[in-house]
Every structure is written in structure tokens, then in C-alpha cells.
Short mmCIF file of C-alpha atoms and ligand atoms in Angstrom, two decimals:
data_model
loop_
_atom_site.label_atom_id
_atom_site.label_comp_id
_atom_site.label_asym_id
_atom_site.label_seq_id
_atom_site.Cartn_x
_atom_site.Cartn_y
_atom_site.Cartn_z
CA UNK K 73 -28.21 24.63 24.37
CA UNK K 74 -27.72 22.23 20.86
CA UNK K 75 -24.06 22.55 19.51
CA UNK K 76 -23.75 24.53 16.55
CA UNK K 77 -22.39 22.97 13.26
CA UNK K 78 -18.73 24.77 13.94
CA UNK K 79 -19.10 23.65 17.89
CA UNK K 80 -19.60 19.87 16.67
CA UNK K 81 -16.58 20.49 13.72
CA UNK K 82 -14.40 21.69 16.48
CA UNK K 83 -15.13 19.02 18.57
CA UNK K 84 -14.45 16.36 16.32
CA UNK K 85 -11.26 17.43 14.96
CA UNK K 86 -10.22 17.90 19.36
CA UNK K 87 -11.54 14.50 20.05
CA UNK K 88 -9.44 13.29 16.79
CA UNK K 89 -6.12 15.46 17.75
CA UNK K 90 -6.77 13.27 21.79
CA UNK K 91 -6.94 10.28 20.12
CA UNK K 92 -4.15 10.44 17.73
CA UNK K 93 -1.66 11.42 21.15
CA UNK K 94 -3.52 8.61 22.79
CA UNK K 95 -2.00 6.58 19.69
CA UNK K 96 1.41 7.44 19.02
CA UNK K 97 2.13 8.58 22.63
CA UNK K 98 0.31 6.03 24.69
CA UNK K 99 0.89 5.36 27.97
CA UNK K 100 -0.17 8.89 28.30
CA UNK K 101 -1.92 10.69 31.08
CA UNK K 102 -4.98 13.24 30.34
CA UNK K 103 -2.34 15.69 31.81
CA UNK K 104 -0.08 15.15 28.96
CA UNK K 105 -2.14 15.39 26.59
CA UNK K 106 -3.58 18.36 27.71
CA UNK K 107 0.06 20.09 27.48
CA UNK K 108 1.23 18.33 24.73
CA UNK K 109 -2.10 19.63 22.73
CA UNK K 110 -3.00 22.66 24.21
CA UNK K 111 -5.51 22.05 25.07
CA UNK K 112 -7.82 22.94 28.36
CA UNK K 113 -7.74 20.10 30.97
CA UNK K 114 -11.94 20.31 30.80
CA UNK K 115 -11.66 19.67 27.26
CA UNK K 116 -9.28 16.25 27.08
CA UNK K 117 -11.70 14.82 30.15
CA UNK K 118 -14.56 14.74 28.45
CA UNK K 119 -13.32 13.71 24.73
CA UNK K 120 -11.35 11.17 26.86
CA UNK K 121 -14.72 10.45 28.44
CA UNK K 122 -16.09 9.65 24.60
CA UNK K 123 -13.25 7.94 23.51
CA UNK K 124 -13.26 5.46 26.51
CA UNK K 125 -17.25 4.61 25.90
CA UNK K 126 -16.27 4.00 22.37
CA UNK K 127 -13.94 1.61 23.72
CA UNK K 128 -11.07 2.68 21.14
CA UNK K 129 -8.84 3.61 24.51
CA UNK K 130 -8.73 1.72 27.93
CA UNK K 131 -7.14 3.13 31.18
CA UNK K 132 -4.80 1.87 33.81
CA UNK K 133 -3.57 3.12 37.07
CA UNK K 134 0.24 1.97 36.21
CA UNK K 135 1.78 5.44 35.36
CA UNK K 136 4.74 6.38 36.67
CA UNK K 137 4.09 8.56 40.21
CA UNK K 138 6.79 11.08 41.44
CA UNK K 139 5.01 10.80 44.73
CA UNK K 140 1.44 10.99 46.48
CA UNK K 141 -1.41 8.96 44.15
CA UNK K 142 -0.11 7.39 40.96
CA UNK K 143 -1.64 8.89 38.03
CA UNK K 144 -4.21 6.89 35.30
CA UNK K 145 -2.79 6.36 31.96
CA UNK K 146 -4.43 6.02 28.54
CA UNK K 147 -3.66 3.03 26.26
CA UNK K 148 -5.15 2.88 22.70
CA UNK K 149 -7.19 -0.11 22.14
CA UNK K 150 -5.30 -1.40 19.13
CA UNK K 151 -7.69 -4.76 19.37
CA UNK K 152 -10.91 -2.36 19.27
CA UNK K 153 -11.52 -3.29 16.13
CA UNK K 154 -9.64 -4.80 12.75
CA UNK K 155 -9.13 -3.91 9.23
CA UNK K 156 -9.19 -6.09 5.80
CA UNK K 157 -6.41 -5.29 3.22
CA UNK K 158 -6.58 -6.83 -0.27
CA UNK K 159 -3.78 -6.88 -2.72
CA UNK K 160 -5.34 -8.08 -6.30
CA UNK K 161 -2.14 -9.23 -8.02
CA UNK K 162 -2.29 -9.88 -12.25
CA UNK K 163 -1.80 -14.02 -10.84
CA UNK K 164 -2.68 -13.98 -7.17
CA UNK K 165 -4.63 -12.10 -4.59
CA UNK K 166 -3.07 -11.69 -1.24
CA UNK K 167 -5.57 -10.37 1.66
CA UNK K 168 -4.81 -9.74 5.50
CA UNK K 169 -6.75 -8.68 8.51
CA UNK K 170 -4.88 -5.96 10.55
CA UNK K 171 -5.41 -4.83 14.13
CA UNK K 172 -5.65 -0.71 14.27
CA UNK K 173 -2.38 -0.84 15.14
CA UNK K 174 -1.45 -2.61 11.58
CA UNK K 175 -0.36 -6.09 13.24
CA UNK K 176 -1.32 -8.69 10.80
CA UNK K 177 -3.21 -11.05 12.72
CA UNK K 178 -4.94 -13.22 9.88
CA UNK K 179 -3.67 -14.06 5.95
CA UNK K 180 -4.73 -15.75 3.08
CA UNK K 181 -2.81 -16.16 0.03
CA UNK K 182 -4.36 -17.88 -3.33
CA UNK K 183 -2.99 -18.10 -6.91
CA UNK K 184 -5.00 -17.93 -10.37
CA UNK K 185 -4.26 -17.80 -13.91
CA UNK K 186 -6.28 -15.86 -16.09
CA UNK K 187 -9.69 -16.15 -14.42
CA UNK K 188 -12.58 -14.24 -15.38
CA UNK K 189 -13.96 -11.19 -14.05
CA UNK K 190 -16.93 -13.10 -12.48
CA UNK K 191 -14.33 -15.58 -10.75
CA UNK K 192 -11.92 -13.11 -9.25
CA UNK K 193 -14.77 -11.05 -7.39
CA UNK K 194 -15.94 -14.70 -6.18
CA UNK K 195 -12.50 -15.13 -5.02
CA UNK K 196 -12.26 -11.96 -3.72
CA UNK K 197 -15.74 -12.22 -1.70
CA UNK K 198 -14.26 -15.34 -0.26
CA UNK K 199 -11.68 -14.44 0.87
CA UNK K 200 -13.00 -11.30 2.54
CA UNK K 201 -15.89 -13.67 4.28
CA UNK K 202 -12.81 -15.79 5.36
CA UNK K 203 -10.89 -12.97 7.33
CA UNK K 204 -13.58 -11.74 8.54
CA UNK K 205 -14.35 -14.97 10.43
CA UNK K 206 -10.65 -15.29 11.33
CA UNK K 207 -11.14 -11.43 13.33
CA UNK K 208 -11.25 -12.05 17.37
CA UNK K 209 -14.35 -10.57 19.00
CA UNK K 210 -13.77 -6.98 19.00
CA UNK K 211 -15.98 -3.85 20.04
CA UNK K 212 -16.24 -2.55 16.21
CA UNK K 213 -15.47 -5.65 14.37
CA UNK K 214 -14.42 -5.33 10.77
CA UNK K 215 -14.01 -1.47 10.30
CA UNK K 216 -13.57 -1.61 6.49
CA UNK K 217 -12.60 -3.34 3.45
CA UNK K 218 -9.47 -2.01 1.03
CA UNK K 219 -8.65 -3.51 -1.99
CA UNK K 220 -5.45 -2.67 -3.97
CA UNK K 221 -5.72 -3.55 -7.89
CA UNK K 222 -3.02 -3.14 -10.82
CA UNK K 223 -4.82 -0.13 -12.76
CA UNK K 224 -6.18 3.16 -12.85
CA UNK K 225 -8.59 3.75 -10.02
CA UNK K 226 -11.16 6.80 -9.97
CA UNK K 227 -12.27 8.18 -6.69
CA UNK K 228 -15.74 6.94 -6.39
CA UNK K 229 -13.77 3.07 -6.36
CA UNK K 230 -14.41 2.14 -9.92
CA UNK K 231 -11.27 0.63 -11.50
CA UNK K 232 -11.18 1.93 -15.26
CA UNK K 233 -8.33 0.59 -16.84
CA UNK K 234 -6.35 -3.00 -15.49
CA UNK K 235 -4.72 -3.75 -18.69
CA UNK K 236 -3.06 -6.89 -17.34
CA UNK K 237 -6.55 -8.49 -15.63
CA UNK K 238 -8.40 -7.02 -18.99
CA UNK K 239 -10.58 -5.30 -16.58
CA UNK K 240 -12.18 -1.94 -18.32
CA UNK K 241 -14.69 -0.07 -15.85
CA UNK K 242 -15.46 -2.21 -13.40
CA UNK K 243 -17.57 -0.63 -10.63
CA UNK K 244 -15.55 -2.35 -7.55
CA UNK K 245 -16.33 -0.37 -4.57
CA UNK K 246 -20.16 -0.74 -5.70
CA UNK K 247 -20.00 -4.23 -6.21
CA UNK K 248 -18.37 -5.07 -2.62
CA UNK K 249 -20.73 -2.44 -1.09
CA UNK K 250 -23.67 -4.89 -2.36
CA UNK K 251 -22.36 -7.94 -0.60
CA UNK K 252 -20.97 -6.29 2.98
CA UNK K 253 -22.11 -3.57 4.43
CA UNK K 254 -18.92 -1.89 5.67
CA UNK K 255 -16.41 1.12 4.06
CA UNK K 256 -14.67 -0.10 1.21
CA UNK K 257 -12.16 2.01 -0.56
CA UNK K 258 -10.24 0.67 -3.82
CA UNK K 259 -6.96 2.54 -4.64
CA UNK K 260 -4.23 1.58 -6.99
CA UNK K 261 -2.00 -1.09 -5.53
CA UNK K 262 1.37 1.10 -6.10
CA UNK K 263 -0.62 4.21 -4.60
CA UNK K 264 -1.02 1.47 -1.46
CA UNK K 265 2.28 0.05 -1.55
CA UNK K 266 3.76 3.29 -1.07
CA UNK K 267 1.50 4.37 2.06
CA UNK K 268 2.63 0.69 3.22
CA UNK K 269 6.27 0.89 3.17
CA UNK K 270 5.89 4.68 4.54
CA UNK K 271 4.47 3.59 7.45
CA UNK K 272 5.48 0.16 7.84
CA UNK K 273 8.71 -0.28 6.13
CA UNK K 274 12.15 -1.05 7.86
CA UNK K 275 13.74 1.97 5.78
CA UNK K 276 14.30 5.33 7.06
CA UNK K 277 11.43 7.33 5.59
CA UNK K 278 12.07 10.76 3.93
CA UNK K 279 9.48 13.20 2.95
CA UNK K 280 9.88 12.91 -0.64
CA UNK K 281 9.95 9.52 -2.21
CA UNK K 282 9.21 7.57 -5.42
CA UNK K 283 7.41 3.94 -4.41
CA UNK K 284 8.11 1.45 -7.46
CA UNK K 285 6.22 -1.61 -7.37
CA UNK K 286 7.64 -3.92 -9.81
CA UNK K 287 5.49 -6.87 -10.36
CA UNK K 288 3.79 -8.74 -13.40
CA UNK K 289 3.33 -5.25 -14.00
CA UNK K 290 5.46 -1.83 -12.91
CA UNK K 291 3.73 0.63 -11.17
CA UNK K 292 4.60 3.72 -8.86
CA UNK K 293 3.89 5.48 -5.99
CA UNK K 294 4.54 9.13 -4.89
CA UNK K 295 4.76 10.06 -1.56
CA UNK K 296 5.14 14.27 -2.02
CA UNK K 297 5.72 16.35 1.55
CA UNK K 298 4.96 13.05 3.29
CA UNK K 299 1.38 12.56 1.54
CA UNK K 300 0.55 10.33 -0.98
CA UNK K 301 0.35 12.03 -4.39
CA UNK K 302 -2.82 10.75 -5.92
CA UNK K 303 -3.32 13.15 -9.01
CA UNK K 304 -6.68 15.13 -9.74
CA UNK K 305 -8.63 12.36 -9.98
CA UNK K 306 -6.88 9.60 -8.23
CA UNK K 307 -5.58 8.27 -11.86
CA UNK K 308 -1.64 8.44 -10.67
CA UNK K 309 0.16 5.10 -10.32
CA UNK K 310 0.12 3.85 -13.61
CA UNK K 311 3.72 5.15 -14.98
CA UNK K 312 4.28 1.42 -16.29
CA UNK K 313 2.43 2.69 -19.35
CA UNK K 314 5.00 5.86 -19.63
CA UNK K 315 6.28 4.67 -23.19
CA UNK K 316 10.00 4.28 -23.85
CA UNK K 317 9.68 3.28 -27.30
CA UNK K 318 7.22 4.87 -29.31
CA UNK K 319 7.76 1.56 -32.19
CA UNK K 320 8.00 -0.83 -29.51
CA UNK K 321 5.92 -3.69 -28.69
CA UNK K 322 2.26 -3.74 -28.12
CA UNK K 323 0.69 -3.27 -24.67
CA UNK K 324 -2.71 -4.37 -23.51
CA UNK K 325 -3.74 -0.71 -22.63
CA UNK K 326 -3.29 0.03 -26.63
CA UNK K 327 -0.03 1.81 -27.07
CA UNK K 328 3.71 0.71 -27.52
CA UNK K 329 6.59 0.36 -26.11
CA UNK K 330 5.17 0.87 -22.51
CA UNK K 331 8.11 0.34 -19.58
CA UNK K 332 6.63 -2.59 -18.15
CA UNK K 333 6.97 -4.50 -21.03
CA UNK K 334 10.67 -4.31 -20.60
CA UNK K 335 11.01 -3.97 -16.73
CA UNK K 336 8.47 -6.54 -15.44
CA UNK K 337 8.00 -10.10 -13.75
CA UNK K 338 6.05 -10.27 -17.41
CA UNK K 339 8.40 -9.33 -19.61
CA UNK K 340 11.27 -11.49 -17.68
CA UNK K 341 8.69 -14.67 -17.99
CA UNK K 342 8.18 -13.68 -21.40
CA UNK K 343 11.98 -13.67 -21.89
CA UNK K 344 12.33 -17.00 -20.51
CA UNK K 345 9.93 -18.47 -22.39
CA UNK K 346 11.01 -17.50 -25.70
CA UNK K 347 14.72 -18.91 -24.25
CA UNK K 348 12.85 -22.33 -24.58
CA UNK K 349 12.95 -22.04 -20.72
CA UNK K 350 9.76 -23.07 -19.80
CA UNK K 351 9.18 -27.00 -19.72
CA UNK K 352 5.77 -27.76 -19.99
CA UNK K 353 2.87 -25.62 -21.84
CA UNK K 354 0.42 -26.80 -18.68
CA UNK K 355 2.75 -25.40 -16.36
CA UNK K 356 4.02 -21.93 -17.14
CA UNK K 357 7.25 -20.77 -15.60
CA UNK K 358 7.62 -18.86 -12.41
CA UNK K 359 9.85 -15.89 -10.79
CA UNK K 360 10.80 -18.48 -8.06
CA UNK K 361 12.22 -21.10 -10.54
CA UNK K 362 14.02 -18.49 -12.55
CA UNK K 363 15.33 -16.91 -9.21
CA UNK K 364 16.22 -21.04 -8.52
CA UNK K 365 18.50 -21.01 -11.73
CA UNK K 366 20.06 -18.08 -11.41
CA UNK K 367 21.18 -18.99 -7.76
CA UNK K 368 22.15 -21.76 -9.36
CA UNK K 369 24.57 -19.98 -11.42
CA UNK K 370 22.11 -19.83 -15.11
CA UNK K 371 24.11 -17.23 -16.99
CA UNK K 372 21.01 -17.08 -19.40
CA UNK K 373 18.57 -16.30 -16.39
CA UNK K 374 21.12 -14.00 -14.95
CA UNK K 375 21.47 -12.22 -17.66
CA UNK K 376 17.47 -12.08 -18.24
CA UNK K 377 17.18 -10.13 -14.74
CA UNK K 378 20.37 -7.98 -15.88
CA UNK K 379 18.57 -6.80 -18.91
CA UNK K 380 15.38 -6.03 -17.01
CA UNK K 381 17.47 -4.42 -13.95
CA UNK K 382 18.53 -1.68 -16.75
CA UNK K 383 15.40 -1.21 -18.10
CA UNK K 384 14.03 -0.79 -14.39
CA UNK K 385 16.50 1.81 -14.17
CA UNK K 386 15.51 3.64 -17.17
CA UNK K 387 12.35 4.48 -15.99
CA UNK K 388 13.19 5.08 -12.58
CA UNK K 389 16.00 7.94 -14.11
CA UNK K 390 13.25 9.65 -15.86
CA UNK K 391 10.91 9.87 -12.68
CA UNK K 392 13.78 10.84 -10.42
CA UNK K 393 14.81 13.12 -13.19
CA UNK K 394 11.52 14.52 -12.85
CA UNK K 395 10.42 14.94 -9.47
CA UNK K 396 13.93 14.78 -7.62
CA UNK K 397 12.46 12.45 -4.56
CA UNK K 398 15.15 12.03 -1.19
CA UNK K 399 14.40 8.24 -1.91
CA UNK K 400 13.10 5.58 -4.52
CA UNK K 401 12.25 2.08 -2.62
CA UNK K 402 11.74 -1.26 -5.04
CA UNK K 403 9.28 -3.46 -3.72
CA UNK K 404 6.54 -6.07 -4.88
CA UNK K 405 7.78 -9.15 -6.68
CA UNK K 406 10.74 -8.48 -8.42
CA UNK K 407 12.55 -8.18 -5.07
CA UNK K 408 12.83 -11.49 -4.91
CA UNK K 409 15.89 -11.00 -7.71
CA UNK K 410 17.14 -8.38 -5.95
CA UNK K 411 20.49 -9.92 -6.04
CA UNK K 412 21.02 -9.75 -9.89
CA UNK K 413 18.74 -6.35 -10.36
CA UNK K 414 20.67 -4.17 -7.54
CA UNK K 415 24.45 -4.01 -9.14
CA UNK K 416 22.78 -2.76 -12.39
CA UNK K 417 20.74 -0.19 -11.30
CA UNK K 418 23.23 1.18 -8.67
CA UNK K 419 25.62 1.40 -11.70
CA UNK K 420 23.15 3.02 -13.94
CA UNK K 421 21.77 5.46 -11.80
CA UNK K 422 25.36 6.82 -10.76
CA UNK K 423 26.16 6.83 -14.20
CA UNK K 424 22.79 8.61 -15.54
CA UNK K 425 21.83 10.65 -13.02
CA UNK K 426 21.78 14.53 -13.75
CA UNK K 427 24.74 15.96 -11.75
CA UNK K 428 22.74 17.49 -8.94
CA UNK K 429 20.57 14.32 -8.11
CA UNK K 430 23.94 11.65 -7.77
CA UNK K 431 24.55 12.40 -4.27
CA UNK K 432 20.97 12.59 -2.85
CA UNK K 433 19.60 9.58 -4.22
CA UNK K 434 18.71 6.48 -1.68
CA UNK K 435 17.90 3.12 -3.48
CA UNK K 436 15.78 0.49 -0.78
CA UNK K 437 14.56 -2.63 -1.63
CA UNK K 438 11.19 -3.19 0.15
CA UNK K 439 11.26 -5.76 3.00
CA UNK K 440 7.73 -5.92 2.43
CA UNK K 441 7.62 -7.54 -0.71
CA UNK K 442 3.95 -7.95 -1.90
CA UNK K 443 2.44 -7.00 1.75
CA UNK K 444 3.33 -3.52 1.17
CA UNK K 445 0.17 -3.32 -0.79
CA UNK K 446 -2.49 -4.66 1.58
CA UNK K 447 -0.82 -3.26 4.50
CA UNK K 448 -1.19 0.35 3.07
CA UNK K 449 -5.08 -0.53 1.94
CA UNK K 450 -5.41 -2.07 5.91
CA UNK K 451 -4.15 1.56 6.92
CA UNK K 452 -6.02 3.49 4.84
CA UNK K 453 -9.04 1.90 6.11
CA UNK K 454 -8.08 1.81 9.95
CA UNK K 455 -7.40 5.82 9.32
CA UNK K 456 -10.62 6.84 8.19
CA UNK K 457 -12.56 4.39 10.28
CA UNK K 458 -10.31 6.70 13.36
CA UNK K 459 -11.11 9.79 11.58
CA UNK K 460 -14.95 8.60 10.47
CA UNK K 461 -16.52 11.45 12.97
CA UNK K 462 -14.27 14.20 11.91
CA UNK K 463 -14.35 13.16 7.98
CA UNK K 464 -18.70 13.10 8.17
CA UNK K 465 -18.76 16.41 9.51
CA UNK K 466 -16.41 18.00 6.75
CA UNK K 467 -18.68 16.48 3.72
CA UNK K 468 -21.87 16.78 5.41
ZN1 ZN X 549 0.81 0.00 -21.73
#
């Protein structure tokens, strides 16, 4: 008798609930899983059946036996297959090849300044050709392609505003789909930073928390009853370009005074330059000499990352102010000058925060630093590549 549609639905979301406990539970026995899911015994064989002919599980006879035959355990393949994550920086593009399990096994780093359109997708195609080659032999091979880029990112992958690359409506997704045949999906890097650090960062992870991935630019992620927030159309990340001075100076996405003109890697280079800072016109001034002279005890550079530190804490009062997260985690660049940022945000936000938020607040600083990005993108991809069967059958 052929499976109905709903038979084959209910299927798929079983085999996905088996391989998820497979996952986070592994070693696991089919007996486990059967009580831990409710579901029949029947039922787990045969998905487990599937599963282990799609080679995303293996088996072993090394469970633990409270007498008579020991019993077979499942292990999830983490190696059955590997995911690309891209993080398109303003400067830089930094791109690593994942296991399912998120293990970075491959990574390529490479800087640029001010390259066309044309060159960065070169760049990009490069370096996606080079970790693919890096992958080991694998059952699936590269699962999918994620890109994370500074700007506002619709949900068919076209990226229609990146003020800082000058990018306006570029059709990304369609573009990489041209050259490699595999999923792509292109998100907004904070959008990905905050999936990264929720799953991969060394903080304890509440339900409710504001991402903030400070950079050339300033971006932010919401994580919202432990999913990420990504508006009606996938537009949200952007807040950079929440103005804080309506007569301030002029941003590249065409209005003033936008917060990441005062609370950026950008605006502290800018800073620096116009201190007479920067030595040579050839060779423009980085975040890692400035963080060099400040450790160095530069009162001028000190107080550069002082000024930006309370303008990063501005911004970050109005969006606690405004959706009351458990936690707000800094990550991306500007962690680097963590040291000079941290005392004045911690002494703005206890001064400035509404009464009720004061106590309930928990400031990180990413570990991740600009990985938070392309591990979140690797994620997202190794998700729905393990949720592919389940996800065709809904949109079908
Ligand atoms: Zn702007």
C-alpha cells in the first residue's frame, strides 16, 4: 500500500526526532530512544534502519550490559559529511569547513581593501573551491555553503543593502548556486554570529539574548525564546544604522548619525587617523596596532577605545531598554580591546539602566571573536542538510 502524504510527513519528522537523540544523546541504544521518544520499538528499528544506510549513524556492540548479551549502541556519524561557513568581513573574508558536529577541521583567512564586487565573489569562489578540497572523503561530502555578509539580507539570499562593501542588491545565493551545485543560504553575519555563540560559545546561554557584533561595522543579533529573531522578512540585524544623532555625520546607507559611526572598528580607525596616527597613506592603520599602543600605555589610543566603549553602550541601553534580553554578548573584532571597552560599559550600563533591568543584565565578551559568524552559517547549513527530508515535505 503507497504511504500517504501525512504517513511520509509523519515519518520524516520520527526519523528526524531518532536522529536528533542519536545526536545529542549518543551512545544510545534503539531501546533508549524508544523510551526517551515515545516512541514504538517497531518504529525506531526501522528509521534506525534508514538512518544507518544513509550512513549519518554507525553502530557498535560496546554498550554498557547489566548482564546476558551486551546491547548495540548508536553513534552519530559526525564525519558523514561537512559544512562550509563564510564570514564576508567589510576588509577580510574568513571561511571554515565544519564536521556535522561543528569541529572546524579546515580554515582560510584572507584580507582585502576595497575590492570590487567582481573580485570579492572571485575571492569568495576560491576560497569555497579551496575548503572543499581540504574536506576528508566523506559519505555526503560538502552538504552546503553559508555565507555571512555585513547587510540586510532577504530570504530568497539576495543581499540588498551592505553599506560598508557598497553592495546594493546583489543576488548572492543565485550567483553561488551558478558555480556549485549544493544549498547555499546567505544570512546577515550578526543574525549568524548570534546562532554561533548560542551554540558554540563558552558562556552560559539564556533564552533571551541580544548578540552585538562590533566590527568595521556594528550589528546585532536576537536570539528571542531560544530562536533567532529574524524579522518578517529576514531584514533584522542591521541596528548599526539605528540613528543616535539625527545632525550627525553621514553614513553610507544615506542617513546620519547612524551608531556605528561612533561605536565601530571604523569609526575608532577613523579617530586615529585624524589623531595623525596613521604613518603611511599606503598602509592604513589597524585594530591590532592601536590595541599595540594602548598596551603600550597610549593615553590617546586609550582614550579612542574609551570614547567608543560609551558609545557601544549607548546603543546597547536602548536595545536592552527595549527588549529586556537575560544577556547581551560582544563579539567580532572589537573584542580584541576588550580591556579598555569593558570598564566603560560596565559603568554605563549600571548607571543607565532602567531600574528593573540593573540586576538581570549579563555582559560576555565572545571567545569566538570573528568565528562566531561562520560557525553559526556552518550550523545553519549542517541543520537543514539533517532536517533536508523533513523540511521538503513541509514546502512541497
Ligand atoms: Zn547608516
Amino acid at each position: 500500500m503507497p504511504e500517504t502524504g501525512n504517513q511520509k510527513l509523519v515519518k520524516k519528522i520520527n526519523k528526524s526526532i531518532v536522529l536528533r537523540m542519536i545526536r545529542n544523546h549518543a551512545p544510545i541504544s534503539r531501546a533508549a530512544i524508544s523510551q526517551k521518544a515515545g516512541l514504538n520499538r517497531g518504529t525506531v528499528s526501522s528509521l534506525v534502519s534508514e538512518l544507518l544506510d544513509d550512513k549519518l549513524i554507525s553502530e557498535s556492540g560496546m554498550g554498557e550490559s547489566r548482564g546476558g548479551r551486551k546491547p548495540v549502541i548508536l553513534l552519530f556519524n559526525h564525519r558523514a559529511g561537512y559544512s562550509i561557513g563564510i564570514d564576508l568581513g567589510v576588509n577580510y573574508m574568513l571561511g571554515i569547513l565544519t564536521d556535522l558536529k561543528g569541529q572546524i577541521v579546515e580554515k582560510q583567512k584572507i584580507s582585502f581593501h576595497q575590492l570590487s564586487l567582481e573580485a570579492i565573489i572571485d575571492k569568495m569562489k576560491d576560497m569555497i573551491r579551496n575548503l572543499s578540497a581540504a574536506a576528508p572523503d566523506s559519505p555526503n561530502g560538502i552538504v552546503g555553503i553559508g555565507v555571512g555578509v555585513p547587510g540586510i539580507v532577504d530570504h530568497d539570499g539576495n543581499v540588498l543593502l551592505a553599506p560598508n562593501l557598497g553592495w546594493n542588491n546583489v543576488p548572492l545565493k543565485e550567483i553561488l548556486e551558478r558555480e556549485f551545485s549544493l544549498p547555499i543560504l546567505i544570512e546577515n553575519e550578526a543574525n549568524a554570529g548570534a546562532y554561533g555563540v548560542k551554540l558554540y560559545g563558552t558562556e552560559e546561554i539564556r533564552e533571551n539574548l541580544i548578540y552585538i557584533s562590533a566590527g568595521i561595522g556594528v550589528g546585532a543579533g536576537l536570539i528571542l525564546n531560544d530562536s533567532l529573531y529574524r524579522g518578517t522578512k529576514g531584514y533584522s540585524g542591521e541596528i548599526g544604522h539605528m540613528v543616535i544623532d539625527v545632525d550627525g555625520k553621514q553614513c553610507r546607507c544615506g542617513r546620519k548619525g547612524c551608531w556605528e559611526l561612533y561605536a565601530s572598528e571604523q569609526a575608532i580607525l577613523e579617530e586615529a587617523r585624524s589623531l595623525g596616527l596613521e604613518t603611511s597613506k599606503s598602509q592604513p592603520i589597524t585594530l591590532e596596532q592601536l590595541v599595540e599602543h594602548a598596551e603600550n600605555g597610549d593615553s590617546k589610543v586609550i582614550s579612542l577605545f574609551e570614547h567608543a566603549g560609551k558609545y557601544l553602550a549607548e546603543g546597547i541601553l536602548n536595545l536592552v531598554n527595549t527588549f529586556n534580553p537575560e544577556q547581551v554578548i560582544i563579539g567580532n573584532r572589537l573584542v580584541m580591546a576588550r580591556k579598555w571597552l569593558e570598564p566603560v560599559i560596565t559603568e554605563r550600563l549600571q548607571a543607565q539602566t532602567m531600574g528593573f533591568n540593573q540586576e538581570d543584565i549579563h555582559v560576555t565578551y565572545s571567545q569566538l571573536s570573528t568565528h562566531a559568524s561562520p560557525m553559526g552559517m556552518a550550523a545553519f547549513i549542517t541543520q537543514r542538510f539533517l532536517e533536508n527530508g523533513l523540511e521538503q515535505t513541509v514546502t512541497n
